[in-house]
């Protein structure tokens, strides 16, 4: 555990508001929100400016104190949880929560790392714009964390991940120097793309202190549809047909297995199936227009769905008649995880494969998992158009002790699913990152060239391993 | 100069077809095409496969032989010219010229590094698609070089630079390991983005051997317009107005100063101004649709231009009546450099600043340059929507000895222009890269954090400095 003498040095830099040492105040921040990873820290350092972050980093480098950058602590992979031995301090960015500027001329918002996603949503909306990335944790997740994990969500098909939305970045590197790349340059060929390197680096190469983010026009009109199809391959054909007709207006395209819909209908009060036919697979589609010109999104979606019936892709379909119905369609998608929890314990994989291979993967990998682990059921849902689904393997019916089941079967199921992903040319982490949770699997499965590159970059930026230790990069002695 | 014993080792690996030692055959490849940078090499190594590239790189590492990766040798900054002392060999990728696959289902083409851009254009067109990046050197420039320089062009506004078009990458790293990232994953959060790091690295971190490239629908209908405006600020207002109405259909938006138009009309036979009024600034606009639905691009552009007249942004305007006229409009834009050459010697800067600052920069920096260097004239043209223009400073009228003028005035003008760019938060290289030409200026102007990061990455990947020595990264002893 880091001693009081060291903490006093940081207090001298940051003042009383900048250092939290009360155990009760620290407690919510040393474990991840799903209570899977447990850490310990003698203090939370909470600088109020980029200059203070730089000073903290320089002092930490001088003292050899590891730092764990943290935003809203909403990581899915233990990416913001400090080591259990108390050897690191938490570097919280939450006090740096100013939106420094928001320009509708440039369609840019410059946000400090601690700005909460929903706060940015509101600010953009007030200005007649929107920031087109959202996720369940939007009330807690911060811009710094979203940048550092290259967050995704349900709007990636149209707008991309954070990687596509960050136009500029400010960060403090492990030597304390400030990388000032906030000017949003659409073209910049001054060598290696440091901005893209810091996006998704999970705080292991330094700490993001601010980002210039792209805004897009507000939605003037939307249509939300639900389509029943026979197979994931038909769902992909539907996507291609709709993209051909509606182009970039397709804002959401989510695929759901019928068992997932069944769980929602069973466990979430007030839900009902948007279509009458129970088909093996379902697709939720949202089409958005930034203006109110005719034909509007509903008419265009109807037209496209008529073509999908004609091509014998759609079995049944419904278009929400009003906003309340549109919200009800989306509520089914958003309740999938919660309803599954009511169904029993499950292992959840956030994986991607090339889009064209995804339909076969969804069917074949689920069948193979069920055959290999008798009594288990497997299915998937999510962002087919991104080649990214959440692939879940559920414990045999009647399993009550979830943790015991995970301890017994988890490692073998993990290996099985990840091997299938790698065989399909995919990624074992599509959205959530590596953090602590997937580091060993990354070490097992990544090519020597990839591992070598990750280690070389980490050593180059952070030779003493002081930034977010134990995350992302598989170490050579663990391989 | 590298000796015959060493070359014999490579010949043993690659066979006679894979090693070029004849001085006449080497001659075209040791200088850049503009004859500004002069190099020397005892041999060109020309492997035919990724495995052969890997073997060459391993042997070069063993022998300590520097390699200069080369595609079509069309660099604007001496990026592919070997050192003058003959201490390196050229590693040509031109024999690796297969299009490994082209899928209209995935809208992906997997090209080896040596595929010439126009060959890919033709292959995509034959499949009913297009690859939406083009530039003057398309008949020589190769995919490997375009990836390694993060090439741009006139379609970036809509489709982005190579960074946005490369979906997967294969490369041989300096230790000879093969980075196999060709699977096109739309979401992949397995740590640092190695793909983005190799894009734009100018062959200094290894050599790109293949890339999976995004294709887009063929153009079904286009409209090309020419608009006379008063100021660059009005040109930007015009862009915003047109984007609001036509959204992502805006494929090109090029701004041209009236003196540039004047040079074309004076020096390029058969050209005429598209509009009757001579306005201070001109805008060339292309609007493309992938389908033939009504209203088509011409009707929509006409509608938008009517609004521009109403808003008193447009002074005069014309829409090309047919394809021949559309080509004639574009020919003016494409003849700017040639016509300027006929006008006299000029120094050309490929720079970017934030889009919102560009109108003021175009006016103020030109006026400041003309005031600081009496007798000189300065103006700019190019991709206003990308915040990227080609800013030219022309020698005083009557200057006949261009090289002598450059030797005398060049260094001061370079510093002046680059300082103005940095003051506006911009980049001294928007499209062309750093290569040899801008390395010292990058060293002078980049922040310590940026320089430190560039050096650290270079040292991490290529500790012995064997990949494209003397390019991109400012060395500490030159700073």
mmCIF file of N, CA and C in Angstrom, chain A residues 105-106 149-150 153 156 163 173 177-179 183-194 196-197 201 204-205 240 248 352-357 383 385-386 388 425-431 433-434 442 449-450 453-454 456-458 460-461 472-473, chain B residues 105-106 149-150 153 156 163 173 177-179 183-194 196-197 201 204-205 240 248 352-357 383 385-386 388 425-431 433-434 442 449-450 453-454 456-458 460-461 472-473:
data_model
loop_
_atom_site.group_PDB
_atom_site.id
_atom_site.type_symbol
_atom_site.label_atom_id
_atom_site.label_comp_id
_atom_site.label_asym_id
_atom_site.label_seq_id
_atom_site.Cartn_x
_atom_site.Cartn_y
_atom_site.Cartn_z
ATOM 1 N N UNK A 105 -21.051 25.852 -36.136
ATOM 2 C CA UNK A 105 -20.392 26.140 -37.415
ATOM 3 C C UNK A 105 -19.496 24.978 -37.814
ATOM 4 N N UNK A 106 -18.709 24.537 -36.857
ATOM 5 C CA UNK A 106 -17.754 23.450 -37.102
ATOM 6 C C UNK A 106 -18.349 22.092 -36.816
ATOM 7 N N UNK A 149 -11.529 3.615 -24.600
ATOM 8 C CA UNK A 149 -11.967 2.257 -24.928
ATOM 9 C C UNK A 149 -12.520 2.164 -26.345
ATOM 10 N N UNK A 150 -12.427 3.252 -27.114
ATOM 11 C CA UNK A 150 -12.994 3.246 -28.472
ATOM 12 C C UNK A 150 -14.408 2.665 -28.438
ATOM 13 N N UNK A 153 -21.599 0.945 -29.682
ATOM 14 C CA UNK A 153 -23.016 1.186 -29.441
ATOM 15 C C UNK A 153 -23.845 0.809 -30.653
ATOM 16 N N UNK A 156 -23.162 2.613 -34.656
ATOM 17 C CA UNK A 156 -21.858 2.510 -35.310
ATOM 18 C C UNK A 156 -22.000 2.308 -36.812
ATOM 19 N N UNK A 163 -13.494 6.080 -32.592
ATOM 20 C CA UNK A 163 -12.362 6.302 -33.511
ATOM 21 C C UNK A 163 -12.742 7.210 -34.679
ATOM 22 N N UNK A 173 1.153 12.450 -21.668
ATOM 23 C CA UNK A 173 1.921 11.225 -21.901
ATOM 24 C C UNK A 173 2.666 10.837 -20.620
ATOM 25 N N UNK A 177 4.569 15.116 -20.503
ATOM 26 C CA UNK A 177 4.401 16.080 -21.594
ATOM 27 C C UNK A 177 2.955 16.072 -22.066
ATOM 28 N N UNK A 178 2.511 17.231 -22.559
ATOM 29 C CA UNK A 178 1.120 17.381 -22.998
ATOM 30 C C UNK A 178 1.065 17.269 -24.516
ATOM 31 N N UNK A 179 0.348 16.258 -24.985
ATOM 32 C CA UNK A 179 0.122 16.126 -26.426
ATOM 33 C C UNK A 179 -1.088 16.975 -26.774
ATOM 34 N N UNK A 183 -6.748 20.612 -32.142
ATOM 35 C CA UNK A 183 -7.207 21.240 -33.378
ATOM 36 C C UNK A 183 -7.723 20.156 -34.310
ATOM 37 N N UNK A 184 -8.943 20.335 -34.745
ATOM 38 C CA UNK A 184 -9.577 19.307 -35.558
ATOM 39 C C UNK A 184 -9.130 19.465 -37.002
ATOM 40 N N UNK A 185 -8.166 18.648 -37.404
ATOM 41 C CA UNK A 185 -7.660 18.707 -38.769
ATOM 42 C C UNK A 185 -8.169 17.492 -39.528
ATOM 43 N N UNK A 186 -8.840 17.729 -40.630
ATOM 44 C CA UNK A 186 -9.366 16.602 -41.397
ATOM 45 C C UNK A 186 -8.262 15.889 -42.158
ATOM 46 N N UNK A 187 -7.209 16.606 -42.437
ATOM 47 C CA UNK A 187 -6.057 15.994 -43.102
ATOM 48 C C UNK A 187 -4.810 16.397 -42.350
ATOM 49 N N UNK A 188 -4.015 15.442 -41.961
ATOM 50 C CA UNK A 188 -2.805 15.739 -41.203
ATOM 51 C C UNK A 188 -1.843 14.581 -41.370
ATOM 52 N N UNK A 189 -0.835 14.755 -42.204
ATOM 53 C CA UNK A 189 0.134 13.684 -42.438
ATOM 54 C C UNK A 189 1.498 14.024 -41.864
ATOM 55 N N UNK A 190 1.488 14.410 -40.596
ATOM 56 C CA UNK A 190 2.757 14.652 -39.896
ATOM 57 C C UNK A 190 3.206 13.402 -39.172
ATOM 58 N N UNK A 191 3.270 12.304 -39.899
ATOM 59 C CA UNK A 191 3.807 11.098 -39.273
ATOM 60 C C UNK A 191 2.749 10.274 -38.571
ATOM 61 N N UNK A 192 3.191 9.327 -37.766
ATOM 62 C CA UNK A 192 2.336 8.342 -37.110
ATOM 63 C C UNK A 192 1.140 9.025 -36.442
ATOM 64 N N UNK A 193 0.012 8.389 -36.518
ATOM 65 C CA UNK A 193 -1.221 8.983 -36.012
ATOM 66 C C UNK A 193 -1.328 8.757 -34.506
ATOM 67 N N UNK A 194 -0.805 9.706 -33.745
ATOM 68 C CA UNK A 194 -0.773 9.582 -32.283
ATOM 69 C C UNK A 194 -2.197 9.558 -31.727
ATOM 70 N N UNK A 196 -4.960 8.318 -33.084
ATOM 71 C CA UNK A 196 -5.556 6.984 -33.203
ATOM 72 C C UNK A 196 -4.882 5.987 -32.265
ATOM 73 N N UNK A 197 -3.616 6.231 -31.966
ATOM 74 C CA UNK A 197 -2.917 5.331 -31.047
ATOM 75 C C UNK A 197 -3.469 5.465 -29.630
ATOM 76 N N UNK A 201 -6.520 2.912 -26.210
ATOM 77 C CA UNK A 201 -5.316 2.439 -25.510
ATOM 78 C C UNK A 201 -5.579 2.151 -24.039
ATOM 79 N N UNK A 204 -3.227 3.059 -21.066
ATOM 80 C CA UNK A 204 -1.927 2.412 -20.832
ATOM 81 C C UNK A 204 -0.769 3.183 -21.450
ATOM 82 N N UNK A 205 -1.067 4.192 -22.268
ATOM 83 C CA UNK A 205 -0.001 4.968 -22.920
ATOM 84 C C UNK A 205 -0.007 6.426 -22.464
ATOM 85 N N UNK A 240 -28.488 -5.385 -46.791
ATOM 86 C CA UNK A 240 -27.955 -4.920 -48.079
ATOM 87 C C UNK A 240 -29.051 -4.265 -48.915
ATOM 88 N N UNK A 248 -27.212 6.042 -46.431
ATOM 89 C CA UNK A 248 -26.674 6.376 -45.121
ATOM 90 C C UNK A 248 -27.749 6.703 -44.099
ATOM 91 N N UNK A 352 -16.380 -9.943 -32.748
ATOM 92 C CA UNK A 352 -16.671 -9.543 -34.121
ATOM 93 C C UNK A 352 -16.016 -10.501 -35.106
ATOM 94 N N UNK A 353 -16.638 -10.660 -36.243
ATOM 95 C CA UNK A 353 -16.041 -11.375 -37.380
ATOM 96 C C UNK A 353 -16.381 -10.545 -38.625
ATOM 97 N N UNK A 354 -15.707 -10.811 -39.750
ATOM 98 C CA UNK A 354 -16.058 -10.064 -40.961
ATOM 99 C C UNK A 354 -17.565 -10.197 -41.247
ATOM 100 N N UNK A 355 -18.186 -9.104 -41.654
ATOM 101 C CA UNK A 355 -19.646 -9.063 -41.796
ATOM 102 C C UNK A 355 -20.171 -10.239 -42.629
ATOM 103 N N UNK A 356 -19.505 -10.527 -43.731
ATOM 104 C CA UNK A 356 -20.016 -11.571 -44.626
ATOM 105 C C UNK A 356 -20.009 -12.951 -43.962
ATOM 106 N N UNK A 357 -19.125 -13.111 -42.976
ATOM 107 C CA UNK A 357 -19.039 -14.413 -42.294
ATOM 108 C C UNK A 357 -19.974 -14.495 -41.090
ATOM 109 N N UNK A 383 -25.232 -6.213 -33.440
ATOM 110 C CA UNK A 383 -24.991 -5.296 -34.544
ATOM 111 C C UNK A 383 -24.482 -6.064 -35.765
ATOM 112 N N UNK A 385 -24.695 -5.544 -38.890
ATOM 113 C CA UNK A 385 -24.077 -4.709 -39.918
ATOM 114 C C UNK A 385 -22.655 -4.308 -39.576
ATOM 115 N N UNK A 386 -22.281 -4.370 -38.320
ATOM 116 C CA UNK A 386 -20.910 -4.087 -37.887
ATOM 117 C C UNK A 386 -20.087 -5.365 -37.770
ATOM 118 N N UNK A 388 -20.578 -7.456 -35.507
ATOM 119 C CA UNK A 388 -20.366 -7.529 -34.047
ATOM 120 C C UNK A 388 -21.650 -7.996 -33.370
ATOM 121 N N UNK A 425 -11.522 -15.485 -38.406
ATOM 122 C CA UNK A 425 -10.824 -14.244 -38.720
ATOM 123 C C UNK A 425 -11.321 -13.059 -37.914
ATOM 124 N N UNK A 426 -11.836 -13.322 -36.724
ATOM 125 C CA UNK A 426 -12.483 -12.260 -35.964
ATOM 126 C C UNK A 426 -11.669 -11.735 -34.806
ATOM 127 N N UNK A 427 -12.327 -10.938 -33.976
ATOM 128 C CA UNK A 427 -11.704 -10.307 -32.819
ATOM 129 C C UNK A 427 -12.408 -10.748 -31.545
ATOM 130 N N UNK A 428 -11.628 -11.085 -30.516
ATOM 131 C CA UNK A 428 -12.221 -11.498 -29.243
ATOM 132 C C UNK A 428 -12.721 -10.298 -28.441
ATOM 133 N N UNK A 429 -12.443 -9.097 -28.927
ATOM 134 C CA UNK A 429 -13.058 -7.923 -28.308
ATOM 135 C C UNK A 429 -13.484 -6.943 -29.384
ATOM 136 N N UNK A 430 -14.790 -6.847 -29.587
ATOM 137 C CA UNK A 430 -15.287 -5.926 -30.602
ATOM 138 C C UNK A 430 -15.427 -4.519 -30.043
ATOM 139 N N UNK A 431 -16.068 -4.416 -28.872
ATOM 140 C CA UNK A 431 -16.385 -3.100 -28.309
ATOM 141 C C UNK A 431 -15.766 -2.855 -26.948
ATOM 142 N N UNK A 433 -13.109 -3.882 -25.206
ATOM 143 C CA UNK A 433 -11.694 -3.770 -24.898
ATOM 144 C C UNK A 433 -11.135 -5.033 -24.259
ATOM 145 N N UNK A 434 -9.914 -4.927 -23.770
ATOM 146 C CA UNK A 434 -9.189 -6.076 -23.202
ATOM 147 C C UNK A 434 -9.155 -5.983 -21.675
ATOM 148 N N UNK A 442 -5.943 -12.756 -24.972
ATOM 149 C CA UNK A 442 -5.259 -12.047 -26.053
ATOM 150 C C UNK A 442 -3.840 -12.589 -26.207
ATOM 151 N N UNK A 449 3.345 -11.211 -34.311
ATOM 152 C CA UNK A 449 3.545 -9.843 -34.813
ATOM 153 C C UNK A 449 2.692 -8.854 -34.024
ATOM 154 N N UNK A 450 1.427 -9.230 -33.744
ATOM 155 C CA UNK A 450 0.558 -8.309 -33.002
ATOM 156 C C UNK A 450 1.049 -8.120 -31.564
ATOM 157 N N UNK A 453 4.103 -6.032 -31.456
ATOM 158 C CA UNK A 453 3.830 -4.613 -31.691
ATOM 159 C C UNK A 453 3.215 -3.972 -30.447
ATOM 160 N N UNK A 454 2.261 -4.653 -29.817
ATOM 161 C CA UNK A 454 1.643 -4.097 -28.605
ATOM 162 C C UNK A 454 2.692 -3.854 -27.521
ATOM 163 N N UNK A 456 5.926 -3.529 -27.843
ATOM 164 C CA UNK A 456 6.916 -2.511 -28.223
ATOM 165 C C UNK A 456 6.353 -1.111 -28.009
ATOM 166 N N UNK A 457 5.092 -0.920 -28.377
ATOM 167 C CA UNK A 457 4.489 0.406 -28.214
ATOM 168 C C UNK A 457 4.369 0.760 -26.728
ATOM 169 N N UNK A 458 3.893 -0.212 -25.948
ATOM 170 C CA UNK A 458 3.762 0.035 -24.508
ATOM 171 C C UNK A 458 5.117 0.409 -23.895
ATOM 172 N N UNK A 460 7.650 1.640 -25.347
ATOM 173 C CA UNK A 460 8.163 2.908 -25.878
ATOM 174 C C UNK A 460 7.549 4.093 -25.152
ATOM 175 N N UNK A 461 6.249 4.026 -24.879
ATOM 176 C CA UNK A 461 5.578 5.154 -24.235
ATOM 177 C C UNK A 461 5.757 5.143 -22.720
ATOM 178 N N UNK A 472 -4.611 -4.582 -20.706
ATOM 179 C CA UNK A 472 -4.460 -4.601 -22.149
ATOM 180 C C UNK A 472 -3.284 -5.429 -22.683
ATOM 181 N N UNK A 473 -2.047 -5.022 -22.375
ATOM 182 C CA UNK A 473 -0.902 -5.657 -23.033
ATOM 183 C C UNK A 473 -0.499 -6.938 -22.312
ATOM 184 N N UNK B 105 -20.273 -8.398 -52.536
ATOM 185 C CA UNK B 105 -21.060 -8.651 -51.320
ATOM 186 C C UNK B 105 -20.530 -7.816 -50.158
ATOM 187 N N UNK B 106 -19.219 -7.869 -50.000
ATOM 188 C CA UNK B 106 -18.574 -7.157 -48.890
ATOM 189 C C UNK B 106 -18.171 -5.735 -49.265
ATOM 190 N N UNK B 149 1.384 6.519 -47.303
ATOM 191 C CA UNK B 149 1.386 7.986 -47.214
ATOM 192 C C UNK B 149 0.022 8.529 -46.816
ATOM 193 N N UNK B 150 -0.930 7.648 -46.523
ATOM 194 C CA UNK B 150 -2.298 8.107 -46.199
ATOM 195 C C UNK B 150 -2.768 9.127 -47.234
ATOM 196 N N UNK B 153 -6.676 13.417 -51.947
ATOM 197 C CA UNK B 153 -7.236 13.678 -53.273
ATOM 198 C C UNK B 153 -8.476 14.540 -53.171
ATOM 199 N N UNK B 156 -11.988 13.403 -50.675
ATOM 200 C CA UNK B 156 -11.842 13.168 -49.237
ATOM 201 C C UNK B 156 -13.046 13.681 -48.459
ATOM 202 N N UNK B 163 -6.833 6.453 -44.786
ATOM 203 C CA UNK B 163 -7.089 6.028 -43.399
ATOM 204 C C UNK B 163 -8.529 5.564 -43.208
ATOM 205 N N UNK B 173 6.830 -6.562 -40.498
ATOM 206 C CA UNK B 173 7.450 -5.659 -39.532
ATOM 207 C C UNK B 173 8.977 -5.815 -39.593
ATOM 208 N N UNK B 177 8.490 -10.444 -38.951
ATOM 209 C CA UNK B 177 7.189 -11.053 -38.644
ATOM 210 C C UNK B 177 6.109 -10.446 -39.529
ATOM 211 N N UNK B 178 5.097 -11.274 -39.818
ATOM 212 C CA UNK B 178 4.023 -10.824 -40.708
ATOM 213 C C UNK B 178 2.822 -10.420 -39.869
ATOM 214 N N UNK B 179 2.427 -9.157 -39.972
ATOM 215 C CA UNK B 179 1.211 -8.684 -39.305
ATOM 216 C C UNK B 179 0.053 -8.973 -40.236
ATOM 217 N N UNK B 183 -8.283 -9.328 -42.404
ATOM 218 C CA UNK B 183 -9.705 -9.504 -42.171
ATOM 219 C C UNK B 183 -10.330 -8.154 -41.846
ATOM 220 N N UNK B 184 -11.336 -7.814 -42.602
ATOM 221 C CA UNK B 184 -11.931 -6.492 -42.449
ATOM 222 C C UNK B 184 -12.930 -6.522 -41.306
ATOM 223 N N UNK B 185 -12.507 -6.036 -40.139
ATOM 224 C CA UNK B 185 -13.378 -6.004 -38.970
ATOM 225 C C UNK B 185 -13.807 -4.573 -38.721
ATOM 226 N N UNK B 186 -15.110 -4.348 -38.681
ATOM 227 C CA UNK B 186 -15.592 -2.987 -38.453
ATOM 228 C C UNK B 186 -15.412 -2.581 -36.999
ATOM 229 N N UNK B 187 -15.367 -3.543 -36.130
ATOM 230 C CA UNK B 187 -15.114 -3.261 -34.715
ATOM 231 C C UNK B 187 -14.048 -4.223 -34.222
ATOM 232 N N UNK B 188 -13.026 -3.687 -33.635
ATOM 233 C CA UNK B 188 -11.938 -4.527 -33.154
ATOM 234 C C UNK B 188 -11.196 -3.762 -32.074
ATOM 235 N N UNK B 189 -11.414 -4.123 -30.819
ATOM 236 C CA UNK B 189 -10.758 -3.427 -29.716
ATOM 237 C C UNK B 189 -9.738 -4.314 -29.011
ATOM 238 N N UNK B 190 -8.862 -4.920 -29.823
ATOM 239 C CA UNK B 190 -7.780 -5.715 -29.250
ATOM 240 C C UNK B 190 -6.542 -4.852 -29.073
ATOM 241 N N UNK B 191 -6.702 -3.731 -28.400
ATOM 242 C CA UNK B 191 -5.521 -2.926 -28.107
ATOM 243 C C UNK B 191 -5.193 -1.924 -29.188
ATOM 244 N N UNK B 192 -3.990 -1.394 -29.114
ATOM 245 C CA UNK B 192 -3.551 -0.312 -29.996
ATOM 246 C C UNK B 192 -3.845 -0.649 -31.452
ATOM 247 N N UNK B 193 -4.230 0.358 -32.204
ATOM 248 C CA UNK B 193 -4.617 0.139 -33.582
ATOM 249 C C UNK B 193 -3.385 0.096 -34.493
ATOM 250 N N UNK B 194 -2.847 -1.097 -34.656
ATOM 251 C CA UNK B 194 -1.622 -1.269 -35.451
ATOM 252 C C UNK B 194 -1.870 -0.855 -36.902
ATOM 253 N N UNK B 196 -3.856 1.514 -38.096
ATOM 254 C CA UNK B 196 -3.771 2.965 -38.259
ATOM 255 C C UNK B 196 -2.346 3.470 -38.062
ATOM 256 N N UNK B 197 -1.575 2.746 -37.270
ATOM 257 C CA UNK B 197 -0.185 3.156 -37.062
ATOM 258 C C UNK B 197 0.644 2.961 -38.336
ATOM 259 N N UNK B 201 2.775 5.730 -42.253
ATOM 260 C CA UNK B 201 4.092 5.605 -41.593
ATOM 261 C C UNK B 201 5.242 5.691 -42.595
ATOM 262 N N UNK B 204 8.460 3.475 -42.575
ATOM 263 C CA UNK B 204 9.499 3.567 -41.548
ATOM 264 C C UNK B 204 9.308 2.574 -40.412
ATOM 265 N N UNK B 205 8.149 1.900 -40.375
ATOM 266 C CA UNK B 205 7.874 0.930 -39.300
ATOM 267 C C UNK B 205 7.736 -0.488 -39.844
ATOM 268 N N UNK B 240 -21.470 24.885 -46.488
ATOM 269 C CA UNK B 240 -22.395 24.508 -45.412
ATOM 270 C C UNK B 240 -23.830 24.457 -45.937
ATOM 271 N N UNK B 248 -24.564 13.875 -47.803
ATOM 272 C CA UNK B 248 -23.376 13.129 -48.195
ATOM 273 C C UNK B 248 -23.207 13.009 -49.699
ATOM 274 N N UNK B 352 -2.749 22.206 -43.967
ATOM 275 C CA UNK B 352 -4.134 22.184 -43.501
ATOM 276 C C UNK B 352 -4.267 23.031 -42.238
ATOM 277 N N UNK B 353 -5.411 23.599 -42.061
ATOM 278 C CA UNK B 353 -5.785 24.258 -40.798
ATOM 279 C C UNK B 353 -7.231 23.861 -40.510
ATOM 280 N N UNK B 354 -7.726 24.071 -39.277
ATOM 281 C CA UNK B 354 -9.126 23.746 -39.013
ATOM 282 C C UNK B 354 -10.044 24.450 -40.034
ATOM 283 N N UNK B 355 -11.055 23.752 -40.504
ATOM 284 C CA UNK B 355 -11.886 24.248 -41.594
ATOM 285 C C UNK B 355 -12.391 25.666 -41.332
ATOM 286 N N UNK B 356 -12.846 25.910 -40.104
ATOM 287 C CA UNK B 356 -13.433 27.218 -39.802
ATOM 288 C C UNK B 356 -12.412 28.340 -39.922
ATOM 289 N N UNK B 357 -11.129 28.001 -39.741
ATOM 290 C CA UNK B 357 -10.096 29.032 -39.813
ATOM 291 C C UNK B 357 -9.559 29.223 -41.233
ATOM 292 N N UNK B 383 -8.936 21.988 -51.361
ATOM 293 C CA UNK B 383 -10.026 21.268 -50.708
ATOM 294 C C UNK B 383 -10.484 22.017 -49.459
ATOM 295 N N UNK B 385 -13.243 22.219 -47.940
ATOM 296 C CA UNK B 385 -14.058 21.428 -47.015
ATOM 297 C C UNK B 385 -13.230 20.504 -46.135
ATOM 298 N N UNK B 386 -12.023 20.201 -46.573
ATOM 299 C CA UNK B 386 -11.120 19.375 -45.761
ATOM 300 C C UNK B 386 -10.182 20.238 -44.927
ATOM 301 N N UNK B 388 -7.875 21.894 -46.227
ATOM 302 C CA UNK B 388 -6.580 21.606 -46.870
ATOM 303 C C UNK B 388 -6.491 22.341 -48.187
ATOM 304 N N UNK B 425 -2.967 26.638 -35.814
ATOM 305 C CA UNK B 425 -3.305 25.304 -35.311
ATOM 306 C C UNK B 425 -3.328 24.251 -36.393
ATOM 307 N N UNK B 426 -2.541 24.443 -37.445
ATOM 308 C CA UNK B 426 -2.616 23.545 -38.594
ATOM 309 C C UNK B 426 -1.466 22.574 -38.708
ATOM 310 N N UNK B 427 -1.410 21.909 -39.858
ATOM 311 C CA UNK B 427 -0.402 20.899 -40.132
ATOM 312 C C UNK B 427 0.420 21.308 -41.337
ATOM 313 N N UNK B 428 1.759 21.152 -41.238
ATOM 314 C CA UNK B 428 2.635 21.495 -42.364
ATOM 315 C C UNK B 428 2.607 20.426 -43.437
ATOM 316 N N UNK B 429 1.930 19.331 -43.171
ATOM 317 C CA UNK B 429 1.716 18.343 -44.227
ATOM 318 C C UNK B 429 0.306 17.796 -44.136
ATOM 319 N N UNK B 430 -0.534 18.188 -45.072
ATOM 320 C CA UNK B 430 -1.913 17.713 -45.056
ATOM 321 C C UNK B 430 -2.025 16.372 -45.775
ATOM 322 N N UNK B 431 -1.433 16.279 -46.963
ATOM 323 C CA UNK B 431 -1.615 15.081 -47.784
ATOM 324 C C UNK B 431 -0.304 14.380 -48.118
ATOM 325 N N UNK B 433 2.738 14.056 -46.799
ATOM 326 C CA UNK B 433 3.640 13.395 -45.868
ATOM 327 C C UNK B 433 4.858 14.250 -45.555
ATOM 328 N N UNK B 434 5.819 13.640 -44.862
ATOM 329 C CA UNK B 434 7.021 14.336 -44.404
ATOM 330 C C UNK B 434 8.224 13.951 -45.258
ATOM 331 N N UNK B 442 9.535 19.658 -39.546
ATOM 332 C CA UNK B 442 8.753 18.969 -38.510
ATOM 333 C C UNK B 442 9.513 19.008 -37.189
ATOM 334 N N UNK B 449 6.032 16.743 -27.103
ATOM 335 C CA UNK B 449 5.254 15.515 -26.913
ATOM 336 C C UNK B 449 5.124 14.757 -28.228
ATOM 337 N N UNK B 450 4.864 15.490 -29.323
ATOM 338 C CA UNK B 450 4.722 14.808 -30.616
ATOM 339 C C UNK B 450 6.050 14.204 -31.074
ATOM 340 N N UNK B 453 6.894 11.174 -29.071
ATOM 341 C CA UNK B 453 6.084 10.009 -29.431
ATOM 342 C C UNK B 453 6.548 9.413 -30.762
ATOM 343 N N UNK B 454 6.826 10.259 -31.740
ATOM 344 C CA UNK B 454 7.293 9.748 -33.044
ATOM 345 C C UNK B 454 8.589 8.958 -32.865
ATOM 346 N N UNK B 456 9.799 7.586 -30.158
ATOM 347 C CA UNK B 456 9.631 6.381 -29.333
ATOM 348 C C UNK B 456 9.034 5.250 -30.175
ATOM 349 N N UNK B 457 8.048 5.565 -31.001
ATOM 350 C CA UNK B 457 7.425 4.524 -31.826
ATOM 351 C C UNK B 457 8.429 3.974 -32.839
ATOM 352 N N UNK B 458 9.155 4.889 -33.468
ATOM 353 C CA UNK B 458 10.154 4.455 -34.450
ATOM 354 C C UNK B 458 11.172 3.515 -33.786
ATOM 355 N N UNK B 460 10.833 1.767 -31.165
ATOM 356 C CA UNK B 460 10.211 0.527 -30.695
ATOM 357 C C UNK B 460 10.076 -0.487 -31.831
ATOM 358 N N UNK B 461 9.675 -0.023 -32.997
ATOM 359 C CA UNK B 461 9.463 -0.938 -34.118
ATOM 360 C C UNK B 461 10.774 -1.273 -34.834
ATOM 361 N N UNK B 472 10.734 10.900 -42.428
ATOM 362 C CA UNK B 472 9.655 11.139 -41.477
ATOM 363 C C UNK B 472 10.086 11.566 -40.082
ATOM 364 N N UNK B 473 10.812 10.718 -39.358
ATOM 365 C CA UNK B 473 11.066 11.020 -37.943
ATOM 366 C C UNK B 473 12.284 11.927 -37.795
#
